[in-house]
Coordinates of C-alpha atoms and ligand atoms in Angstrom, one line a residue:
M1 CA -6.3 10.3 18.9
D2 CA -6.6 6.8 20.4
S3 CA -3.3 6.4 22.2
S4 CA -3.3 2.7 21.6
R5 CA -3.1 3.3 17.9
K6 CA 0.2 2.2 16.4
W7 CA 2.4 5.0 15.0
W8 CA 2.8 3.2 11.7
K9 CA -0.9 3.3 11.0
S10 CA -0.6 7.0 10.3
A11 CA 2.9 6.9 8.8
V12 CA 4.0 7.2 5.3
I13 CA 7.1 5.2 4.4
Y14 CA 9.7 6.2 1.8
Q15 CA 11.8 3.5 0.2
I16 CA 15.4 4.3 -0.7
Y17 CA 17.4 2.1 -3.0
P18 CA 20.7 3.3 -1.6
R19 CA 22.9 2.6 -4.6
S20 CA 20.7 4.9 -6.8
F21 CA 19.8 7.6 -4.3
A22 CA 22.7 10.0 -3.7
D23 CA 26.5 9.5 -4.1
S24 CA 28.6 11.5 -1.7
N25 CA 32.1 10.5 -2.9
G26 CA 32.0 10.4 -6.6
D27 CA 32.4 6.7 -7.1
G28 CA 29.1 6.5 -9.0
I29 CA 27.3 4.6 -6.3
G30 CA 24.9 6.0 -3.8
D31 CA 25.8 5.7 -0.2
L32 CA 24.8 6.4 3.4
K33 CA 26.4 9.8 3.6
G34 CA 24.5 10.7 0.4
I35 CA 21.3 9.8 2.2
I36 CA 22.2 11.8 5.3
A37 CA 22.7 14.8 3.0
K38 CA 19.1 14.5 1.7
L39 CA 17.3 14.2 5.0
D40 CA 16.1 17.8 4.7
Y41 CA 14.5 17.0 1.4
L42 CA 12.7 14.0 3.0
E43 CA 11.6 15.9 6.0
N44 CA 10.1 18.5 3.7
L45 CA 8.2 15.9 1.9
G46 CA 6.9 14.8 5.2
I47 CA 7.6 11.1 5.4
D48 CA 7.9 9.2 8.8
A49 CA 10.3 6.4 8.0
I50 CA 12.8 5.2 5.4
W51 CA 12.8 1.7 4.2
L52 CA 16.4 1.2 3.2
S53 CA 17.0 -1.5 0.7
P54 CA 19.9 -3.7 1.9
V55 CA 23.1 -2.0 2.9
C56 CA 24.8 -4.9 4.7
R57 CA 28.0 -6.4 3.5
S58 CA 27.4 -8.2 0.2
P59 CA 29.2 -9.3 -2.9
Q60 CA 26.3 -7.5 -4.7
D61 CA 25.3 -10.4 -7.0
D62 CA 21.7 -9.2 -6.5
N63 CA 22.4 -5.7 -5.4
G64 CA 22.7 -6.5 -1.7
Y65 CA 19.9 -9.0 -1.5
D66 CA 22.7 -11.5 -1.0
I67 CA 24.1 -10.7 2.4
S68 CA 27.5 -12.0 3.5
D69 CA 27.5 -10.2 6.9
Y70 CA 24.3 -9.1 8.6
Q71 CA 26.1 -7.1 11.2
D72 CA 28.3 -4.9 9.0
I73 CA 27.8 -2.3 6.3
D74 CA 29.1 -2.9 2.8
P75 CA 32.1 -0.6 2.2
M76 CA 30.4 0.6 -1.0
F77 CA 27.8 2.3 1.2
G78 CA 30.0 3.4 4.1
T79 CA 30.7 2.1 7.6
L80 CA 28.8 1.0 10.6
A81 CA 29.5 4.4 12.1
D82 CA 27.8 6.0 9.0
M83 CA 24.8 3.8 9.7
E84 CA 24.7 4.9 13.3
E85 CA 25.0 8.5 12.2
L86 CA 22.1 8.0 9.7
I87 CA 19.9 6.6 12.4
A88 CA 20.7 9.5 14.7
E89 CA 20.4 12.2 12.1
A90 CA 17.2 10.8 10.7
E91 CA 15.7 10.9 14.2
K92 CA 16.5 14.6 14.4
H93 CA 14.3 14.9 11.2
H94 CA 11.6 12.8 12.8
I95 CA 12.4 9.9 10.5
R96 CA 12.9 6.3 11.5
I97 CA 15.1 3.8 9.6
I98 CA 13.7 0.5 8.5
L99 CA 16.2 -2.1 7.7
D100 CA 15.7 -4.6 4.9
L101 CA 16.3 -8.1 6.3
V102 CA 17.0 -10.9 3.8
L103 CA 16.3 -14.0 5.8
N104 CA 15.3 -16.5 3.2
H105 CA 18.8 -16.8 1.9
S106 CA 22.3 -15.5 2.5
S107 CA 25.2 -14.9 0.2
D108 CA 27.3 -17.9 -0.7
E109 CA 30.1 -15.8 0.6
H110 CA 28.6 -15.6 4.1
R111 CA 30.8 -17.3 6.8
W112 CA 28.0 -19.8 7.5
F113 CA 28.0 -21.0 3.9
Q114 CA 31.7 -21.1 3.7
E115 CA 31.7 -23.3 6.8
A116 CA 28.8 -25.4 5.6
K117 CA 30.7 -26.4 2.5
K118 CA 33.6 -27.7 4.6
G119 CA 31.8 -31.0 5.4
R120 CA 28.5 -32.6 6.3
E121 CA 29.6 -32.7 9.9
N122 CA 30.3 -29.0 10.1
P123 CA 27.9 -27.3 12.6
Y124 CA 26.9 -24.8 9.9
H125 CA 26.2 -27.4 7.2
D126 CA 22.5 -27.8 8.3
Y127 CA 22.0 -24.0 8.1
Y128 CA 21.3 -24.6 4.4
V129 CA 19.2 -26.9 2.4
W130 CA 21.1 -29.9 1.0
R131 CA 20.1 -33.0 -0.9
D132 CA 22.3 -36.0 -1.7
G133 CA 22.5 -36.9 -5.3
V134 CA 24.5 -37.7 -8.4
E135 CA 26.1 -35.0 -10.4
G136 CA 23.8 -34.1 -13.3
E137 CA 20.8 -35.8 -11.8
L138 CA 18.9 -32.9 -10.1
P139 CA 16.8 -33.7 -7.0
N140 CA 13.8 -32.3 -8.9
D141 CA 12.9 -29.9 -11.6
M142 CA 12.4 -26.8 -9.5
R143 CA 13.5 -23.5 -11.1
A144 CA 15.3 -20.5 -9.6
A145 CA 13.6 -17.1 -9.9
F146 CA 16.5 -15.7 -11.8
G147 CA 16.6 -18.6 -14.3
G148 CA 18.1 -22.1 -14.3
S149 CA 17.7 -24.9 -11.8
A150 CA 17.1 -24.3 -8.1
W151 CA 19.8 -26.9 -7.3
E152 CA 23.5 -26.4 -7.5
W153 CA 26.1 -29.2 -7.2
V154 CA 28.9 -29.0 -4.8
P155 CA 31.5 -31.6 -5.8
E156 CA 33.4 -31.5 -2.4
L157 CA 30.2 -32.7 -0.6
Q158 CA 28.6 -34.7 -3.4
Q159 CA 25.5 -32.8 -2.6
Y160 CA 23.2 -30.2 -4.1
Y161 CA 22.1 -27.0 -2.3
F162 CA 18.8 -25.3 -2.8
H163 CA 18.5 -21.7 -4.0
Q164 CA 15.2 -20.0 -5.0
F165 CA 17.1 -17.0 -6.4
S166 CA 20.7 -16.9 -7.9
V167 CA 23.3 -19.6 -7.3
K168 CA 25.0 -17.0 -5.1
Q169 CA 21.9 -16.9 -2.8
P170 CA 21.7 -20.3 -1.1
D171 CA 18.5 -20.8 0.9
L172 CA 18.7 -20.8 4.7
N173 CA 17.2 -23.8 6.5
W174 CA 14.7 -22.4 9.0
E175 CA 14.1 -25.9 10.3
N176 CA 17.3 -25.6 12.2
P177 CA 16.7 -24.0 15.6
R178 CA 20.3 -22.8 16.0
L179 CA 20.0 -20.9 12.7
R180 CA 16.8 -19.3 13.9
Q181 CA 18.4 -18.2 17.2
E182 CA 21.4 -16.7 15.4
I183 CA 19.0 -14.7 13.3
Y184 CA 17.1 -13.5 16.3
D185 CA 20.3 -12.4 18.0
M186 CA 21.2 -10.4 15.0
I187 CA 17.8 -8.7 14.8
N188 CA 18.1 -7.8 18.5
W189 CA 21.5 -6.3 17.9
W190 CA 20.0 -4.1 15.2
I191 CA 17.1 -3.1 17.5
G192 CA 19.8 -2.1 20.1
K193 CA 21.2 0.2 17.4
G194 CA 17.9 2.1 17.3
I195 CA 16.5 0.7 14.2
G196 CA 12.8 1.7 13.7
G197 CA 11.7 -1.5 12.1
F198 CA 12.3 -4.2 9.5
R199 CA 11.2 -5.1 6.0
L200 CA 11.3 -8.8 5.6
D201 CA 12.4 -9.9 2.2
V202 CA 10.4 -12.7 0.5
I203 CA 9.4 -13.8 4.0
D204 CA 6.7 -16.1 2.8
Q205 CA 9.4 -18.4 1.3
I206 CA 11.4 -19.2 4.5
A207 CA 9.4 -22.3 5.3
K208 CA 10.1 -24.0 2.0
E209 CA 9.9 -27.8 1.6
P210 CA 11.6 -28.5 -1.7
D211 CA 10.8 -32.2 -1.6
K212 CA 7.2 -31.3 -1.8
K213 CA 8.0 -28.4 -4.2
I214 CA 6.7 -26.0 -1.6
T215 CA 8.3 -22.5 -1.8
N216 CA 5.9 -20.0 -0.3
N217 CA 3.4 -20.4 2.5
G218 CA 5.1 -23.6 3.8
P219 CA 3.3 -25.4 6.7
R220 CA 5.6 -23.9 9.4
L221 CA 5.7 -20.3 8.1
H222 CA 3.4 -18.7 10.7
E223 CA 5.0 -20.7 13.5
Y224 CA 8.4 -19.3 12.6
L225 CA 7.0 -15.8 12.3
R226 CA 5.4 -15.9 15.7
E227 CA 8.5 -17.2 17.2
M228 CA 10.7 -14.5 15.6
S229 CA 8.2 -11.8 16.6
K230 CA 8.2 -12.9 20.2
E231 CA 12.0 -13.2 20.4
T232 CA 12.6 -9.9 18.7
F233 CA 10.1 -7.4 17.3
Q234 CA 7.7 -7.4 20.3
K235 CA 10.5 -6.0 22.5
A236 CA 10.3 -2.6 20.9
D237 CA 7.8 -0.3 19.2
L238 CA 8.8 -1.3 15.7
V239 CA 7.1 -1.5 12.3
T240 CA 7.6 -4.8 10.6
V241 CA 6.5 -5.4 7.0
G242 CA 6.5 -8.8 5.3
E243 CA 7.1 -9.1 1.6
A244 CA 4.6 -11.8 0.6
W245 CA 4.0 -12.5 -3.0
G246 CA 1.8 -15.4 -2.2
A247 CA -0.5 -13.7 0.4
T248 CA -4.2 -13.9 0.2
T249 CA -6.5 -11.8 2.3
E250 CA -6.9 -14.7 4.7
L251 CA -3.1 -15.2 5.1
A252 CA -2.7 -11.5 5.4
K253 CA -4.9 -11.5 8.5
L254 CA -2.4 -14.0 10.1
Y255 CA 0.7 -12.0 9.1
S256 CA -0.8 -8.7 10.4
N257 CA -3.1 -9.9 13.2
P258 CA -3.8 -6.8 15.3
D259 CA -2.8 -8.9 18.4
N260 CA 0.8 -8.2 17.2
S261 CA 1.8 -11.9 17.2
E262 CA 3.5 -11.7 13.8
L263 CA 4.1 -8.5 11.9
S264 CA 2.6 -5.0 11.6
M265 CA 1.6 -5.4 7.9
V266 CA 1.9 -7.3 4.8
F267 CA 3.3 -6.1 1.5
Q268 CA 1.4 -8.1 -1.2
F269 CA 1.3 -7.9 -4.9
E270 CA -2.2 -9.0 -6.1
H271 CA -3.1 -5.6 -7.6
I272 CA 0.3 -5.0 -9.2
C273 CA 0.5 -8.3 -11.0
L274 CA -2.7 -7.9 -13.0
D275 CA -1.1 -6.8 -16.3
Q276 CA 0.4 -10.0 -17.4
I277 CA -0.9 -13.1 -19.2
A278 CA -2.5 -15.3 -16.6
G279 CA -0.3 -18.2 -15.6
K280 CA 2.7 -16.8 -17.4
E281 CA 5.6 -14.6 -16.4
K282 CA 5.6 -10.9 -15.8
W283 CA 7.4 -10.4 -19.1
D284 CA 4.4 -11.7 -21.0
L285 CA 2.6 -8.4 -21.3
A286 CA -1.1 -7.9 -21.2
P287 CA -3.3 -4.8 -20.7
L288 CA -4.5 -4.0 -17.3
P289 CA -8.0 -5.4 -16.5
F290 CA -9.3 -2.2 -14.9
L291 CA -12.5 -3.7 -13.4
K292 CA -10.4 -6.4 -11.9
L293 CA -8.0 -3.8 -10.4
K294 CA -11.0 -2.2 -8.6
E295 CA -12.2 -5.6 -7.4
V296 CA -8.8 -6.5 -6.0
F297 CA -8.3 -3.2 -4.2
G298 CA -11.9 -3.3 -2.9
R299 CA -11.6 -6.8 -1.6
W300 CA -8.3 -6.0 0.3
Q301 CA -9.8 -2.8 1.8
K302 CA -12.9 -4.7 3.0
E303 CA -11.4 -7.8 4.3
L304 CA -8.5 -6.4 6.2
C305 CA -10.5 -3.6 7.9
G306 CA -10.2 -4.1 11.6
K307 CA -8.5 -7.5 11.1
G308 CA -5.2 -6.7 9.6
W309 CA -3.1 -4.1 7.9
N310 CA -1.9 -3.7 4.3
S311 CA 0.8 -1.7 2.5
L312 CA -0.3 0.7 -0.2
F313 CA 2.1 0.9 -3.1
W314 CA 2.5 1.2 -6.8
N315 CA 6.3 1.0 -6.9
N316 CA 9.4 -0.5 -5.4
H317 CA 12.9 -1.5 -6.6
D318 CA 11.5 -4.5 -8.4
L319 CA 8.7 -2.9 -10.3
P320 CA 8.5 -0.6 -13.3
R321 CA 7.6 3.1 -12.7
I322 CA 3.8 3.4 -12.3
V323 CA 3.4 6.6 -14.3
S324 CA 4.8 4.7 -17.4
R325 CA 3.0 1.6 -16.5
W326 CA -0.6 2.6 -15.8
G327 CA -0.5 6.4 -16.2
N328 CA 0.8 8.4 -19.2
D329 CA 4.4 9.4 -19.3
G330 CA 3.9 11.7 -22.3
A331 CA 1.5 14.6 -22.4
Y332 CA -0.2 13.8 -19.1
R333 CA 2.7 12.7 -17.0
V334 CA 2.1 15.2 -14.3
E335 CA -1.7 14.8 -14.2
S336 CA -1.6 11.0 -14.3
A337 CA 1.2 10.7 -11.7
K338 CA -0.9 12.8 -9.3
M339 CA -4.1 10.9 -10.2
L340 CA -2.3 7.6 -9.2
A341 CA -1.1 9.2 -6.0
V342 CA -4.5 10.5 -5.0
L343 CA -6.1 7.2 -5.8
L344 CA -3.8 5.2 -3.6
H345 CA -3.3 7.6 -0.7
G346 CA -7.0 7.8 0.3
M347 CA -7.2 4.2 1.1
Q348 CA -6.6 2.3 4.3
G349 CA -3.1 1.0 4.9
T350 CA 0.4 2.4 5.1
P351 CA 1.4 4.3 1.9
Y352 CA 4.9 3.6 0.5
I353 CA 6.6 6.1 -1.8
Y354 CA 9.5 4.7 -3.8
Q355 CA 12.3 7.2 -4.5
G356 CA 11.5 9.4 -7.5
E357 CA 7.8 8.4 -7.5
E358 CA 7.1 11.7 -5.8
L359 CA 8.7 13.4 -8.9
G360 CA 6.8 11.3 -11.4
M361 CA 10.0 9.6 -12.6
T362 CA 9.5 7.4 -15.6
N363 CA 10.7 4.1 -17.0
A364 CA 13.9 4.2 -19.1
Q365 CA 14.3 2.5 -22.5
Y366 CA 17.9 1.3 -22.7
E367 CA 19.9 -1.0 -25.0
I368 CA 20.7 -4.4 -23.4
G369 CA 24.3 -3.4 -22.8
E370 CA 23.2 -0.5 -20.5
Y371 CA 21.2 -2.7 -18.1
R372 CA 22.8 -4.1 -14.9
D373 CA 20.1 -6.2 -13.2
I374 CA 20.9 -9.9 -12.9
E375 CA 17.2 -10.8 -13.6
T376 CA 17.1 -8.7 -16.8
L377 CA 20.4 -10.0 -18.1
N378 CA 19.5 -13.6 -17.4
L379 CA 16.1 -13.2 -19.0
Y380 CA 17.6 -11.7 -22.1
Q381 CA 19.9 -14.8 -22.6
E382 CA 17.2 -17.3 -21.7
R383 CA 14.7 -15.8 -24.1
L384 CA 17.3 -15.4 -26.9
E385 CA 18.0 -19.1 -26.6
K386 CA 14.3 -19.9 -26.7
G387 CA 14.0 -18.1 -30.0
Y388 CA 12.4 -14.8 -29.0
T389 CA 13.6 -11.8 -31.1
E390 CA 15.7 -9.2 -29.5
E391 CA 12.9 -6.7 -30.2
E392 CA 10.4 -8.8 -28.3
I393 CA 12.7 -9.2 -25.4
L394 CA 13.5 -5.6 -25.1
R395 CA 9.8 -4.7 -25.3
S396 CA 9.3 -6.8 -22.1
I397 CA 12.4 -5.4 -20.4
H398 CA 11.3 -1.8 -21.2
A399 CA 7.9 -2.5 -19.7
K400 CA 8.8 -4.6 -16.7
G401 CA 12.6 -4.7 -16.0
R402 CA 13.7 -3.9 -12.5
D403 CA 16.3 -1.3 -13.7
N404 CA 13.4 1.0 -14.6
A405 CA 13.1 1.7 -10.9
R406 CA 16.8 1.7 -10.3
T407 CA 18.0 4.5 -12.5
P408 CA 19.6 7.2 -10.4
M409 CA 17.5 9.7 -8.5
Q410 CA 17.0 12.9 -10.5
W411 CA 18.0 15.7 -8.1
D412 CA 18.6 18.6 -10.6
D413 CA 19.4 19.4 -14.2
S414 CA 23.2 19.3 -13.8
E415 CA 25.2 16.4 -15.3
H416 CA 24.1 13.0 -14.1
A417 CA 21.1 14.7 -12.5
G418 CA 23.2 15.7 -9.5
F419 CA 23.3 12.1 -8.4
T420 CA 27.1 11.8 -8.7
S421 CA 30.1 13.7 -9.7
G422 CA 31.5 10.5 -11.2
T423 CA 30.1 8.0 -13.6
P424 CA 26.8 6.5 -12.4
W425 CA 26.7 2.7 -12.0
L426 CA 23.5 2.7 -14.1
K427 CA 22.8 5.4 -16.7
V428 CA 20.6 8.3 -15.6
N429 CA 17.3 8.5 -17.4
P430 CA 17.9 11.1 -20.1
N431 CA 14.7 13.0 -19.1
Y432 CA 16.4 14.4 -16.0
K433 CA 16.6 17.9 -17.3
E434 CA 12.8 18.1 -17.3
I435 CA 12.1 15.8 -14.4
N436 CA 14.0 16.6 -11.2
A437 CA 13.6 17.5 -7.6
A438 CA 15.1 21.0 -7.8
G439 CA 12.4 21.9 -10.3
Q440 CA 9.6 20.6 -8.2
T441 CA 10.1 21.3 -4.5
A442 CA 9.1 24.9 -4.7
D443 CA 6.4 24.5 -7.4
A444 CA 2.9 24.2 -5.9
S445 CA 1.6 22.5 -9.0
S446 CA 4.3 19.7 -9.1
V447 CA 3.9 16.0 -8.5
F448 CA 6.1 16.5 -5.4
S449 CA 3.7 19.1 -4.0
C450 CA 0.8 16.7 -4.5
Y451 CA 2.5 13.9 -2.6
K452 CA 3.5 16.4 0.2
K453 CA -0.1 17.5 0.4
L454 CA -1.4 13.9 0.6
I455 CA 1.0 13.2 3.4
Q456 CA -0.2 16.3 5.3
L457 CA -3.8 15.3 4.8
R458 CA -3.3 11.8 6.2
K459 CA -1.9 13.5 9.4
R460 CA -4.8 15.9 9.6
Y461 CA -7.9 13.6 9.3
L462 CA -8.4 10.4 11.2
V463 CA -10.7 9.1 8.6
F464 CA -7.6 8.2 6.5
I465 CA -6.6 5.8 9.1
D466 CA -9.8 4.1 10.4
G467 CA -12.5 5.1 8.0
A468 CA -14.6 2.4 6.4
F469 CA -14.1 1.9 2.7
E470 CA -16.9 1.8 0.1
M471 CA -16.2 1.4 -3.6
L472 CA -18.3 3.5 -5.9
C473 CA -19.1 3.2 -9.6
E474 CA -17.9 -0.4 -9.5
D475 CA -18.8 -1.2 -13.1
D476 CA -17.5 2.0 -14.6
G477 CA -14.7 1.3 -17.1
D478 CA -12.9 4.7 -16.6
I479 CA -13.6 5.9 -13.1
F480 CA -12.1 4.7 -9.9
A481 CA -14.0 6.2 -7.0
Y482 CA -14.6 5.4 -3.3
T483 CA -15.5 6.8 0.1
R484 CA -13.9 6.5 3.5
T485 CA -16.3 7.2 6.4
D486 CA -16.0 7.5 10.1
A487 CA -18.2 9.0 12.8
D488 CA -16.9 12.5 12.1
S489 CA -16.2 12.8 8.4
E490 CA -16.4 11.5 4.9
L491 CA -13.7 11.4 2.3
L492 CA -14.6 10.9 -1.3
V493 CA -12.0 10.1 -4.0
V494 CA -12.9 10.2 -7.7
C495 CA -10.4 9.5 -10.4
N496 CA -10.5 9.3 -14.2
F497 CA -8.0 6.5 -14.8
Y498 CA -7.7 7.2 -18.5
G499 CA -6.9 9.8 -21.1
N500 CA -10.5 10.6 -22.3
T501 CA -12.7 13.3 -20.9
V502 CA -15.7 11.6 -19.1
E503 CA -18.8 12.5 -17.2
C504 CA -18.5 12.6 -13.5
P505 CA -21.4 10.7 -12.0
L506 CA -20.7 12.0 -8.5
A507 CA -21.1 15.7 -9.1
E508 CA -24.2 16.1 -7.1
R509 CA -22.8 14.2 -4.2
T510 CA -19.6 16.3 -4.1
A511 CA -21.4 19.6 -4.5
S512 CA -21.4 20.4 -0.8
M513 CA -18.0 18.9 -0.1
E514 CA -14.6 20.6 0.3
L515 CA -12.1 19.9 -2.4
L516 CA -8.9 18.8 -0.6
V517 CA -6.6 18.0 -3.5
S518 CA -6.8 17.5 -7.3
S519 CA -4.6 16.5 -10.2
Y520 CA -5.3 19.8 -12.0
E521 CA -4.5 23.3 -11.0
E522 CA -7.4 25.1 -12.7
A523 CA -10.8 24.2 -11.3
G524 CA -12.8 22.2 -13.7
Q525 CA -16.5 21.4 -14.2
P526 CA -18.1 19.4 -11.4
G527 CA -19.9 17.2 -13.9
T528 CA -16.8 16.4 -16.0
L529 CA -13.5 14.7 -15.4
R530 CA -10.6 15.7 -17.6
P531 CA -7.9 13.2 -18.7
Y532 CA -6.5 11.6 -15.6
E533 CA -8.3 14.0 -13.4
A534 CA -8.4 13.0 -9.7
R535 CA -10.2 14.8 -6.9
M536 CA -10.3 14.2 -3.2
Y537 CA -13.2 15.7 -1.2
H538 CA -13.9 15.9 2.4
A539 CA -17.0 16.7 4.5
R540 CA -17.9 16.8 8.2
R541 CA -20.7 14.6 9.2
S542 CA -23.2 16.1 11.6
Ligands
GLC1 C1 12.8 -9.7 -3.1 C2 13.6 -8.4 -3.4 C3 14.3 -8.6 -4.7 C4 15.3 -9.7 -4.5 C5 14.6 -11.0 -4.1 C6 15.7 -12.0 -3.6 O1 11.8 -10.0 -4.0 O2 12.7 -7.4 -3.4 O3 14.9 -7.4 -5.1 O4 15.9 -9.9 -5.8 O5 13.7 -10.8 -3.0 O6 16.2 -11.5 -2.4
CA2 CA1 29.5 6.5 -3.3

């Protein structure tokens, strides 16, 4: 293997949403000690790194994406010593820990913001984005992502502050060099603790210019990223991943330039935002345009090859469960979950597995009172006031709400799925008796075993990492198929994306290839694809 190749190019990253992963002390909330207890499970799955959603001190207005102290752990999750133990224990399991850095905004309870509010002359005042004004006359009509105006009035200062998310998440002012330096010092402190990398929350929004109504991709964005990278990330062999809702392939080549000047890779959403009404919100549901999905994946594969690096994902803590969304969480749950895994894991990029995805965990359909997410609760109120019926709103929430991803991890079939001995902060999905880790780890035909196999394959064949991508059957309305090719071998992936039995147009081509993995246990007919049947083939080139 090319020794200059970065470790994260052959890595598979597993995302943990700590409050929903494993609770060690019975308070109903997952914690660091809970994660430590599950490292054997993760090593068995075969992952290389854990992206840990925020565990820093936070009032938890947005479940930790509102940080009040970047250099301490929230007591809900444990202590700094627990974090050090997690880093050390994970290393023994060959797993690195990736910290989620929320740098676009802090909590309003952060010391900086508390100081900033004391007066316009306070040295921390300029760490945030303020505009003079008159109470009730907003600087402009910009809206916050969780509803309401993006401006909040502070009577003591006779000023508004800017917040792209909740009022408790004031935006940081990256134009201030002292703020940037404090951030770099903090990052270097974490690097010193042995952190393996960073996930950068909504990083494309840090260079906002609210007067011009610019939120993402501000003019100075890449200047800031290069500065941050030079001052911090480049000092160690880290993985860095930038969450960028507004990235195009062109921008992605800047973020993930192989010269290492910015980040390792981009985490962008073009493929995962396709099932909504164009120009509307994610809640405005539309069917998935399948040919478009292929076009988007194909374009990213082609354009980044050799020029950048992408993340491969279906899920995270903000997205509904993929098997419910684009698979089939009824009769074909297992087959469709495996199909989606095979489809994704053959591509170029770094695959991400979001906790429970490897079990085929599904969306949950709760009553409004059972949800906890600020986005969902605000949306419900907002749409009720706009005259939507409760039924319509719940349909959107059941399909797209973030709590779908946040229901507790289903470990076994005991009460609360073995997640906690207390009362879980968010109700466990009632299907845990059927879908849980204990029932899958030893079963060769499980979704878990399919993911494990895919991870092993990525380690075995270099073609997964560097192979050139070619989309096949581009205009086929049911089949997603492609090849990856390098000097030594060819990989061929063919997936029936839907629930009908269809003809497989590639039977001749695959006849002499070795079948590496499939979504069905029993061998089928080469010329036929059963519902959600996926097959991955390999051949040596001579
Ligand atoms: C990102 C996070 C999301 C959070 C938001 C604000 O999109 O993934 O969970 O609410 O940023 O920090
Ligand atoms: Ca706990």
